[in-house]
Amino acid sequence: MAIKIGDHNKTDNVHTTKSIELKSDLYVIHDEKYWSKTNISNKDDSIYKNTLCVAMVCALVLTISIVIAIQTEGEPLHNLLFGEASILDASETIHVLQAAQNNGVTIGMHGWAHENYSVLSKAQIKENIVKSQKVFRKAGFKGNLFVPPYKILNVPMDDATKKAIESTGVHINVYATSANEYTWRWRNMKSFNDPEFIEARKQITLENPETIILHAQDWNQFTKQFVLDYLNSTDRTDVIIQMDDIDANTPTSTINDLSALKNHKVVAGVILAVIPASAPDSGDPGILGVPISSIMRLYFILFITTVLFPMSLIITWKLFSDWYIARQKSKHSNIKSVKQPELVSVIVPAYNEEKAIERCINALLNQDYTGAVEIIVVNDGSTDRTAEIVSKMPVKFINLAKNISKANALNVAIEVAKGDIVLFSDGDSNMERGALRSIVKTLIEEPDVDIVTGTVLINPTTKKGIFKNIFMYCQVIEYHLEQEVARGLQALNGKVLVCPGPITAVKRAVLSDVKFSDDTIVEDADFTVTALEKSMKVIRDRDAKVYTDAPETITEWIKQRNRWWYGSLQVWRKHKKWAISNPWMLYNYMGYITSIIAITTTVTIPILLMQYGNRNAAATNAVMYMFIPVVLYMIFNAIFLTHNKKLIPVLVVYMLFYTMLRLFVCSYLYIFYITDRGLNTQFGARKTKVK
């Protein structure tokens, strides 16, 4: 039979084939007319609100906990990954200390990081001293003198502590007489007339000590003059000068001054107590007058607000909603009978699908659905063998001589469709055997639901090669996260944003109010948002599964994503008044902005880190602001991949390569969008520039 379809194409034909005998003009008819229905809705608003409230609180607690952990454990994690920072990182300081040692100065260990050994356990004492000994050996410092921190006066040491220290092979520095810190806190002294300076000179003259204790941070012209005055006035010839708190940031001039004192006639020895764990202070370099530390903190705040908290919220929300739904279902045991629709129409648009269309149709013919079905394939002006293949199969066939766009082709097929429910699929997709049954059942069970989408999976790649397989697995991860997490949460209150082309079922009444449009290059997303704008309910049936072909090369992938993601921006622009009131639309739109932020930070953070004067400061910041966020992102995603553990190892590639590729594409598409540059694209047979 031949049927004229509107004014789209004067040569349109609708063919049927009789190679398989089917009843009722290509309707597949079965006997069973009723399903059992469990009286529980998966899009109940209470589920949405209750789980969201709980998730918000939990996400806030989780985010705060993680932030605190990063701030407190960032340095220990750096030490674990790169080894602990030490004075070895200050090569110039090491060189000057070696010169002092060659001049007869004794280099002593001042603990590991200037800790109080009287409060440490035996194990901690040994661990710290062993680490100090390793640093000293690498630095070329001789001897095993241990100068206990905080032991200013000759106070008897606890026997257990003393034994623990000496068991490591070091000997403890013990003053022959009491020692005094005459110059403590002289770092801020401004004048030789300072009362503290005058009083200290009187005291040291009176006491005439054998040992003088100094601190590196207090060495200045006043301290130096004070020491020289004493050395030049004392009648002793056995003076010991000890300077504590030598670290990686001690000026080399201070060390040289102390080394020179070794040559004074009354000085018997000079001891420099070095803190091994100290690392060079790189200061706070800046760019264009802005301190790098401030920029890094800004990046960290952006990470918290755009990644950490949203991810924490999504994870907790998803887990709570799954638990809540399962709990509600277990409470409802009342079963009702639900009548099947008189007819289901399946519409498959196809353009140049000669490689996949037969597989697609066979999958539809082999569905286990027990009601009447009509399959309508609309060939949208294909230039390959698509029409030839379809014409030989037991389906209704609309053959358009010219390409009129997928949206218009779907509208043509809708005019022909007679079903109470219309299911849309794509020519490169193939449904699982139970997909049609499941999605129709879901749509019938929910009287206030208008549209149901399913789960889109990826057909295994037919090409060999490690890259192609990994690239395919990255897309599998992406599809899974998008559908199981974002789309699953959107379905809780019937507001799924995108019903993808491979599998979407609608009630006939919907098609009276909502038509497919070629205003955008993503007719499925535009169709869904139009329905939502009209207050229709859109949910998801996770058990209605369909497989589709994914791009196998980066070039093909970019072409696909250009259409998807730029098309989404078109949908935003077209429905902006409604979109700004929808949290998920806002979240998706913010994704483009955060993509630019993420790309910017990825490029600039390494540049900023290179401004630090030493590798330790750079490595510590890299751990806190790059490594930890990446690991957290991977952990969060891994939570949703436990069903398929072989995907978890691919997360490394997914994060470091695939996600960066996504961010890059999203970034330039958004720039094209906000600058109104538009995008050159090919959709079907049409090459066009879209705005």
XYZ file of C-alpha atoms in Angstrom:
691
model
C 0.000 0.000 0.000
C 1.141 3.580 -0.620
C 0.325 6.411 1.776
C 0.951 10.105 1.258
C 2.520 11.656 4.337
C 1.681 15.341 4.599
C 3.767 17.604 2.367
C 7.183 16.447 3.532
C 7.926 14.310 0.523
C 5.746 13.674 -2.500
C 7.345 10.286 -3.136
C 6.895 8.942 0.385
C 5.843 5.315 0.532
C 4.843 2.985 3.322
C 5.766 -0.591 2.445
C 4.941 -3.876 4.102
C 6.593 -7.177 3.448
C 4.903 -10.592 3.580
C 8.022 -12.680 4.075
C 6.721 -13.460 7.568
C 3.015 -13.962 8.146
C 1.821 -11.531 10.785
C -1.684 -10.794 11.973
C -3.508 -7.485 11.818
C -1.330 -5.790 9.216
C 2.070 -6.399 10.784
C 0.896 -6.383 14.388
C 2.544 -9.007 16.542
C -0.301 -10.325 18.743
C -0.007 -12.423 21.904
C -2.612 -13.743 24.300
C -1.641 -12.332 27.700
C -3.411 -9.054 28.401
C -2.654 -8.336 32.061
C 0.374 -7.749 34.242
C 0.783 -7.872 37.990
C 1.609 -4.517 39.476
C 3.263 -3.834 42.814
C 1.679 -0.707 44.216
C 4.811 1.384 44.756
C 5.942 4.359 42.699
C 9.599 5.005 42.074
C 9.056 8.703 41.516
C 7.141 9.550 44.683
C 7.902 13.110 45.777
C 8.417 11.944 49.352
C 11.341 9.821 48.224
C 12.834 12.829 46.463
C 12.382 15.234 49.363
C 13.187 12.890 52.243
C 16.333 11.433 50.735
C 17.516 14.839 49.512
C 17.221 16.381 52.982
C 19.136 13.538 54.605
C 21.716 13.580 51.815
C 22.271 17.336 52.189
C 23.137 16.955 55.858
C 25.362 13.932 55.270
C 27.081 15.583 52.300
C 27.828 18.664 54.371
C 29.326 16.564 57.164
C 31.290 14.470 54.664
C 32.617 17.540 52.862
C 33.720 19.251 56.072
C 35.395 16.047 57.260
C 37.281 15.621 53.997
C 38.406 19.255 53.982
C 39.714 18.927 57.537
C 41.464 15.683 56.627
C 43.107 17.256 53.582
C 44.331 20.214 55.596
C 45.673 18.082 58.447
C 46.853 15.023 56.558
C 48.148 16.643 53.392
C 51.712 16.879 54.657
C 51.805 13.316 56.076
C 50.516 12.050 52.744
C 53.234 13.998 50.967
C 55.788 12.400 53.264
C 54.395 8.971 52.463
C 54.568 9.563 48.714
C 57.803 11.511 48.377
C 59.613 10.937 51.644
C 59.775 13.372 54.520
C 61.143 16.822 53.954
C 64.504 17.483 55.562
C 67.405 19.871 55.703
C 68.901 17.921 52.812
C 66.660 20.017 50.561
C 68.699 23.097 51.556
C 71.917 22.378 49.668
C 73.544 25.731 50.485
C 72.918 25.268 54.209
C 74.389 21.761 54.051
C 77.492 23.109 52.300
C 78.066 25.806 54.963
C 77.545 23.300 57.806
C 80.076 20.956 56.215
C 82.572 23.824 56.063
C 81.925 24.591 59.742
C 82.465 20.936 60.614
C 85.788 21.015 58.773
C 86.688 24.012 60.940
C 86.215 21.945 64.087
C 82.602 22.772 64.858
C 80.515 19.892 66.243
C 77.221 19.217 64.463
C 74.586 17.744 66.774
C 71.083 16.375 66.250
C 68.439 18.616 67.773
C 65.761 15.952 67.804
C 64.046 15.206 64.498
C 61.571 18.076 64.323
C 62.286 19.719 67.699
C 59.893 17.448 69.595
C 59.761 17.035 73.369
C 61.347 13.641 74.016
C 60.102 13.445 77.584
C 56.570 12.796 76.285
C 57.425 10.388 73.459
C 57.167 6.625 73.616
C 60.245 4.456 73.332
C 59.296 3.489 69.785
C 58.782 7.114 68.734
C 62.126 8.105 70.219
C 63.957 5.420 68.284
C 62.097 6.178 65.062
C 62.928 9.890 65.195
C 66.595 9.401 66.027
C 67.066 6.762 63.327
C 65.591 9.180 60.766
C 67.920 11.915 62.033
C 70.932 9.628 61.731
C 70.056 8.815 58.113
C 69.834 12.507 57.233
C 73.132 13.235 58.988
C 74.892 10.420 57.144
C 73.597 11.677 53.786
C 74.697 15.211 54.698
C 78.172 14.016 55.651
C 77.916 15.110 59.289
C 80.180 13.156 61.624
C 79.638 12.150 65.204
C 76.561 11.099 67.131
C 75.904 13.994 69.469
C 72.269 14.347 70.487
C 71.120 17.723 71.813
C 67.681 17.239 73.415
C 65.188 19.984 72.553
C 63.712 21.878 75.530
C 66.592 20.772 77.798
C 67.892 24.251 78.519
C 69.095 23.565 82.030
C 70.989 20.567 83.315
C 67.842 18.859 84.582
C 68.144 15.114 85.207
C 66.595 13.106 82.344
C 64.130 10.302 82.927
C 66.083 7.036 82.915
C 63.744 5.307 80.458
C 63.979 8.222 78.035
C 67.747 8.361 78.383
C 68.104 4.629 77.719
C 65.816 4.810 74.692
C 67.894 7.622 73.217
C 71.260 6.012 73.932
C 70.082 2.639 72.579
C 70.272 4.151 69.096
C 74.027 4.732 69.439
C 73.994 8.489 70.077
C 75.342 10.194 73.170
C 73.439 12.936 74.926
C 74.956 16.360 75.301
C 75.300 17.145 79.022
C 76.418 20.532 80.283
C 79.219 20.523 82.841
C 77.546 23.382 84.656
C 74.173 25.014 84.398
C 73.582 26.893 81.158
C 71.720 30.114 80.681
C 69.873 31.528 77.673
C 70.944 35.114 77.937
C 69.740 36.134 74.501
C 66.375 34.365 74.362
C 63.842 36.316 72.270
C 66.377 38.928 71.167
C 65.147 38.553 67.594
C 63.150 41.782 67.930
C 65.769 43.829 69.761
C 66.251 47.310 68.309
C 68.959 48.993 70.408
C 72.067 48.362 72.496
C 70.346 50.447 75.138
C 67.580 47.904 75.462
C 67.129 47.014 79.158
C 67.342 43.308 78.343
C 70.725 43.813 76.667
C 72.109 45.818 79.578
C 70.799 43.342 82.178
C 72.159 40.330 80.290
C 75.667 41.868 80.152
C 75.633 42.325 83.908
C 74.403 38.781 84.475
C 76.912 37.035 82.200
C 79.791 39.031 83.706
C 78.673 37.973 87.157
C 78.141 34.300 86.294
C 81.173 33.902 83.998
C 79.625 30.717 82.473
C 81.417 27.883 80.762
C 78.489 27.216 78.377
C 76.495 29.778 76.453
C 73.235 28.658 74.830
C 72.097 30.609 71.785
C 69.239 30.234 69.324
C 69.601 30.660 65.594
C 66.483 32.772 65.298
C 67.846 35.247 67.886
C 71.226 35.809 66.208
C 71.643 39.432 65.181
C 74.086 42.286 65.708
C 73.104 42.621 69.359
C 73.523 38.924 70.127
C 76.818 38.821 68.233
C 78.200 41.840 70.092
C 77.006 40.417 73.402
C 78.897 37.135 72.833
C 82.078 38.846 71.602
C 82.085 41.211 74.586
C 81.927 38.232 76.937
C 84.617 36.248 75.129
C 86.927 39.254 75.131
C 86.398 39.924 78.846
C 86.340 36.453 80.427
C 89.373 34.822 81.981
C 88.122 31.349 81.068
C 89.713 29.300 78.319
C 87.120 26.522 78.154
C 84.023 28.302 76.887
C 81.524 26.162 74.960
C 79.131 27.981 72.634
C 76.040 26.059 71.604
C 73.534 27.340 69.069
C 70.212 25.491 68.975
C 67.502 25.439 66.305
C 69.717 25.495 63.229
C 67.396 24.618 60.373
C 67.120 24.815 56.609
C 66.123 28.471 56.791
C 68.924 29.641 59.074
C 70.960 32.306 57.252
C 74.332 30.962 56.162
C 75.909 34.100 57.667
C 74.742 32.956 61.113
C 76.442 29.579 60.684
C 79.608 31.281 59.409
C 79.633 33.648 62.411
C 79.425 30.715 64.837
C 82.094 28.805 62.930
C 84.416 31.820 63.204
C 83.986 31.868 67.000
C 85.709 28.463 67.098
C 88.951 30.310 66.410
C 88.632 32.583 69.446
C 91.334 31.922 72.043
C 88.900 31.317 74.940
C 86.533 29.051 73.002
C 87.047 25.342 73.567
C 84.223 24.249 71.286
C 81.235 25.277 69.193
C 78.153 23.074 68.868
C 75.522 23.623 66.210
C 72.297 21.773 67.081
C 70.590 21.049 63.764
C 66.917 20.165 63.263
C 67.039 17.438 60.551
C 63.346 17.597 59.607
C 63.413 21.270 58.703
C 62.863 22.140 55.052
C 63.620 25.323 53.137
C 60.934 27.944 53.429
C 60.131 29.032 49.912
C 58.204 31.992 51.198
C 55.062 32.957 49.365
C 55.913 33.891 45.792
C 53.331 35.735 43.783
C 52.191 36.469 40.266
C 51.174 40.008 39.330
C 51.251 40.906 42.995
C 48.885 38.121 44.055
C 50.383 35.569 46.492
C 50.355 32.050 45.089
C 49.049 30.741 48.404
C 45.948 32.907 47.943
C 45.445 31.600 44.408
C 45.817 28.011 45.606
C 43.292 28.598 48.375
C 40.877 30.008 45.808
C 41.351 26.881 43.694
C 40.709 24.751 46.752
C 37.490 26.633 47.505
C 36.382 26.131 43.902
C 37.152 22.420 44.215
C 35.047 22.212 47.376
C 32.075 24.091 45.923
C 32.047 22.718 42.371
C 33.292 19.158 42.860
C 33.601 17.927 46.433
C 30.257 19.021 47.851
C 28.203 18.204 44.715
C 29.831 14.774 44.471
C 29.273 14.142 48.186
C 25.639 15.151 47.814
C 25.078 12.982 44.753
C 26.705 9.940 46.347
C 24.796 10.152 49.611
C 21.566 11.023 47.830
C 21.869 8.089 45.462
C 22.692 5.624 48.240
C 19.852 6.836 50.466
C 17.312 6.868 47.643
C 18.214 3.314 46.573
C 17.876 2.139 50.169
C 14.613 4.038 50.649
C 13.021 2.655 47.480
C 14.059 -0.903 48.333
C 12.631 -0.465 51.833
C 9.350 0.928 50.526
C 8.966 -1.872 48.003
C 9.471 -4.481 50.704
C 6.586 -2.938 52.662
C 4.096 -3.033 49.787
C 2.774 -6.420 48.902
C -0.642 -5.504 47.464
C -0.794 -6.547 43.817
C -3.100 -5.059 41.206
C -3.832 -6.185 37.668
C -2.810 -3.775 34.939
C -4.219 -4.136 31.445
C -1.853 -4.058 28.497
C -2.357 -1.425 25.786
C -4.232 -2.474 22.667
C -1.217 -1.679 20.518
C 2.359 -0.471 20.935
C 4.014 1.340 18.041
C 7.799 1.172 17.755
C 9.328 3.896 15.576
C 12.881 3.587 14.277
C 14.342 6.500 12.279
C 17.312 5.536 10.135
C 19.864 7.410 8.079
C 22.695 5.449 6.437
C 22.386 2.585 8.929
C 23.120 -0.316 6.561
C 25.557 -1.841 9.056
C 23.170 -1.881 12.011
C 19.548 -1.624 10.884
C 18.988 -5.358 10.378
C 20.345 -6.093 13.838
C 18.079 -3.375 15.256
C 14.918 -4.750 13.600
C 15.694 -8.363 14.499
C 16.088 -7.343 18.138
C 12.640 -5.738 18.013
C 11.076 -8.757 16.314
C 12.500 -11.032 19.014
C 11.098 -9.106 21.992
C 9.281 -11.172 24.634
C 6.518 -8.576 24.966
C 3.117 -10.327 24.981
C 0.948 -7.625 23.431
C 0.341 -6.314 19.926
C 3.194 -4.387 18.329
C 3.732 -2.513 15.091
C 7.266 -1.680 14.013
C 7.660 1.402 11.840
C 11.007 2.172 10.231
C 11.380 5.572 8.597
C 14.291 5.894 6.200
C 15.346 9.536 6.238
C 16.810 9.774 2.748
C 19.676 7.326 3.252
C 22.249 7.101 0.467
C 23.441 3.597 1.346
C 21.617 0.223 1.406
C 19.400 1.040 4.401
C 16.185 1.194 2.349
C 17.003 -2.033 0.525
C 17.589 -3.912 3.782
C 14.495 -2.578 5.547
C 12.223 -3.272 2.581
C 12.902 -6.995 2.938
C 11.938 -7.140 6.611
C 8.468 -7.595 8.229
C 7.959 -3.982 9.304
C 6.055 -0.921 8.211
C 8.451 1.059 6.073
C 8.333 4.785 5.377
C 10.864 5.592 2.690
C 11.649 9.296 2.407
C 13.425 10.162 -0.823
C 15.180 13.153 0.730
C 16.656 13.771 4.144
C 14.306 15.988 6.149
C 16.024 15.728 9.585
C 15.536 13.148 12.284
C 12.978 15.292 14.123
C 10.771 15.679 11.059
C 11.178 12.010 10.130
C 9.944 11.045 13.596
C 6.940 13.327 13.231
C 6.115 11.689 9.895
C 6.203 8.248 11.508
C 4.060 9.438 14.418
C 1.311 10.327 11.933
C 1.316 6.704 10.765
C 1.626 5.087 14.205
C -1.606 3.714 15.686
C -0.430 2.555 19.102
C -1.643 3.706 22.495
C 2.010 3.761 23.458
C 4.765 4.853 21.084
C 8.315 3.648 21.622
C 11.187 5.426 19.897
C 14.502 3.774 19.110
C 17.482 4.362 16.808
C 18.696 2.451 13.792
C 22.102 1.790 15.355
C 20.586 0.388 18.567
C 19.471 -3.098 19.532
C 17.183 -3.770 22.490
C 17.549 -6.564 24.985
C 14.824 -9.187 24.677
C 12.842 -7.902 27.659
C 13.259 -4.167 27.047
C 9.913 -3.536 25.339
C 7.969 -5.531 27.929
C 9.673 -3.754 30.812
C 9.318 -0.188 29.560
C 5.672 -0.609 28.502
C 4.853 -2.198 31.847
C 6.481 0.686 33.702
C 4.562 3.250 31.678
C 1.227 1.487 32.245
C 1.845 0.910 35.958
C 2.309 4.621 36.604
C -0.940 6.394 35.611
C 0.497 9.889 36.162
C 3.697 9.208 34.221
C 3.813 10.401 30.623
C 7.240 9.329 29.381
C 9.629 6.544 30.337
C 13.203 6.142 29.186
C 15.407 3.099 29.598
C 19.073 2.256 30.094
C 21.477 2.759 27.197
C 24.457 0.409 27.097
C 27.345 0.256 24.655
C 27.895 -2.501 22.122
C 31.384 -4.038 22.443
C 33.875 -2.616 19.968
C 34.500 -4.720 16.888
C 37.969 -3.314 16.356
C 41.119 -4.613 17.982
C 43.643 -2.552 19.878
C 44.308 -1.588 23.481
C 43.429 2.060 22.919
C 40.094 1.311 21.246
C 39.105 -1.053 24.056
C 40.120 1.375 26.795
C 38.380 4.207 24.965
C 35.236 2.086 24.771
C 35.430 1.244 28.493
C 35.772 4.944 29.305
C 32.501 5.553 27.484
C 30.929 2.625 29.343
C 31.883 4.310 32.625
C 30.514 7.631 31.408
C 27.195 6.118 30.300
C 26.832 4.226 33.573
C 27.549 7.230 35.792
C 25.238 9.485 33.803
C 22.309 7.067 33.862
C 22.630 5.355 37.232
C 23.446 8.505 39.138
C 22.191 11.723 37.528
C 19.294 10.279 35.539
C 18.377 7.952 38.385
C 18.076 10.871 40.800
C 16.140 12.961 38.294
C 13.648 10.114 37.977
C 12.795 10.259 41.692
C 10.338 13.091 41.125
C 9.636 12.486 37.452
C 11.998 15.050 35.976
C 14.468 13.117 33.818
C 16.070 15.758 31.600
C 17.010 13.667 28.574
C 15.162 10.687 27.167
C 17.742 9.353 24.695
C 16.889 8.322 21.166
C 17.700 4.592 21.555
C 14.831 3.923 23.985
C 11.974 6.204 25.009
C 8.302 5.292 25.426
C 5.478 7.842 25.520
C 1.741 7.717 25.937
C -0.221 8.682 22.836
C -1.656 11.775 24.533
C 1.834 13.227 24.924
C 2.305 13.412 21.165
C -0.707 15.680 20.836
C 1.019 18.339 22.941
C 4.697 17.696 22.229
C 6.253 17.388 18.789
C 9.806 16.740 17.754
C 11.516 19.917 16.610
C 14.629 20.695 14.591
C 15.135 23.972 16.466
C 18.122 22.260 18.072
C 20.509 19.496 17.021
C 19.405 17.308 19.943
C 15.777 16.542 19.214
C 15.514 14.006 22.057
C 16.639 16.452 24.761
C 14.477 19.215 23.310
C 11.467 16.866 23.223
C 12.013 15.852 26.864
C 12.445 19.386 28.179
C 9.384 20.541 26.233
C 7.389 17.797 27.963
C 8.767 18.778 31.372
C 7.942 22.400 30.665
C 4.336 21.280 30.193
C 4.451 19.637 33.660
C 4.606 16.091 32.310
C 6.182 13.318 34.382
C 9.281 11.647 32.963
C 10.883 8.663 34.706
C 13.370 5.909 33.964
C 13.089 2.137 33.801
C 16.563 0.806 34.543
C 15.558 -2.708 33.414
C 14.624 -1.614 29.885
C 18.032 -1.960 28.285
C 19.206 -1.138 24.806
C 22.644 -1.366 23.245
C 24.017 1.273 20.925
C 27.190 1.791 18.939
C 29.705 4.168 20.491
C 32.391 6.116 18.613
C 35.593 4.111 18.252
C 37.904 7.011 17.403
C 38.477 10.364 19.059
C 37.458 12.159 15.862
C 34.093 10.375 15.777
C 33.659 10.951 19.497
C 34.301 14.690 19.202
C 31.770 14.989 16.368
C 29.178 13.217 18.501
C 29.887 15.294 21.607
C 29.895 18.529 19.641
C 26.322 17.745 18.666
C 25.250 16.516 22.115
C 26.795 19.230 24.233
C 26.308 22.210 21.953
C 22.769 20.980 21.392
C 22.245 20.980 25.158
C 23.232 24.639 25.214
C 20.682 25.265 22.466
C 18.046 23.574 24.623
C 19.076 25.799 27.539
C 18.671 28.900 25.389
C 15.332 27.780 23.943
C 13.819 26.907 27.328
C 15.787 29.373 29.472
C 12.831 30.807 31.400
C 11.888 27.335 32.580
C 15.451 26.025 32.819
C 16.622 28.553 35.406
C 13.991 27.198 37.796
C 15.098 23.580 37.369
C 18.039 22.586 39.623
C 19.236 19.871 37.242
C 19.250 22.242 34.263
C 21.245 24.724 36.334
C 23.603 21.954 37.418
C 24.165 20.900 33.805
C 24.734 24.477 32.698
C 27.221 25.033 35.515
C 29.073 22.005 34.189
C 30.219 24.057 31.197
C 31.506 26.827 33.449
C 33.292 24.417 35.777
C 34.863 22.778 32.723
C 36.603 26.039 31.910
C 37.636 26.416 35.547
C 38.971 22.849 35.632
C 40.970 23.277 32.426
C 42.361 26.574 33.702
C 43.427 25.102 37.034
C 44.948 22.036 35.388
C 47.142 24.257 33.235
C 47.978 26.926 35.801
C 48.592 24.891 38.960
C 51.840 23.315 37.633
C 52.985 26.788 36.546
C 52.202 28.181 39.987
C 53.978 25.318 41.729
C 57.132 25.989 39.740
C 57.297 29.450 41.320
C 58.198 27.907 44.670
C 61.878 27.943 45.418
C 62.189 24.304 46.442
C 60.796 20.988 45.331
C 59.361 20.188 48.770
C 56.997 23.163 48.818
C 55.943 22.418 45.265
C 55.370 18.730 46.018
C 53.368 19.461 49.174
C 51.050 21.823 47.322
C 50.775 19.372 44.434
C 49.600 16.686 46.844
C 47.020 18.932 48.470
C 45.649 20.657 45.400
C 46.106 18.098 42.613
C 46.742 14.561 43.837
C 44.143 14.446 46.623
C 41.309 15.960 44.511
C 42.030 13.518 41.679
C 42.050 10.539 44.044
C 38.832 11.689 45.723
C 37.133 12.063 42.348
C 38.205 8.544 41.405
C 37.005 7.102 44.722
C 33.625 8.791 44.383
C 33.175 7.381 40.889
C 34.418 3.935 41.914
C 31.555 3.678 44.412
C 29.125 3.423 41.493
C 31.174 0.860 39.584
C 31.153 -1.950 42.133
C 28.719 -3.871 39.907
C 31.485 -4.209 37.313
C 34.831 -4.203 39.066
C 36.818 -4.595 35.859
C 35.926 -0.981 35.088
C 37.575 0.342 38.262
C 41.189 0.059 36.963
C 40.100 2.024 33.884
C 39.188 4.923 36.191
C 42.810 6.084 36.106
C 42.648 6.526 32.333
C 39.093 7.825 32.614
C 40.202 10.541 35.010
C 43.560 11.519 33.527
C 42.666 11.276 29.841
C 38.963 10.885 29.155
C 37.738 13.434 31.701
C 40.300 15.963 30.498
C 39.117 15.385 26.935
C 35.525 15.958 28.060
C 36.502 19.148 29.876
C 38.385 20.455 26.863
C 35.491 19.844 24.461
C 32.923 21.302 26.883
C 35.114 24.367 27.378
C 35.534 25.316 23.746
C 31.872 24.576 22.986
C 30.809 26.894 25.787
C 33.145 29.598 24.503
C 31.640 29.207 21.025
C 28.196 29.465 22.608
C 28.678 32.561 24.769
C 30.540 34.388 21.978
C 27.751 33.497 19.529
C 30.344 32.054 17.177
C 28.233 28.979 16.598
C 29.316 25.522 15.518
C 29.697 23.894 12.130
C 28.125 20.471 12.290
C 26.749 17.710 10.124
C 23.568 16.012 11.182
C 22.250 13.425 8.789
C 22.756 14.737 5.271
C 22.714 18.330 6.438
C 25.816 20.429 6.967
C 24.935 23.533 8.872
C 26.190 26.147 11.278
C 24.166 26.165 14.456
C 23.900 28.991 16.944
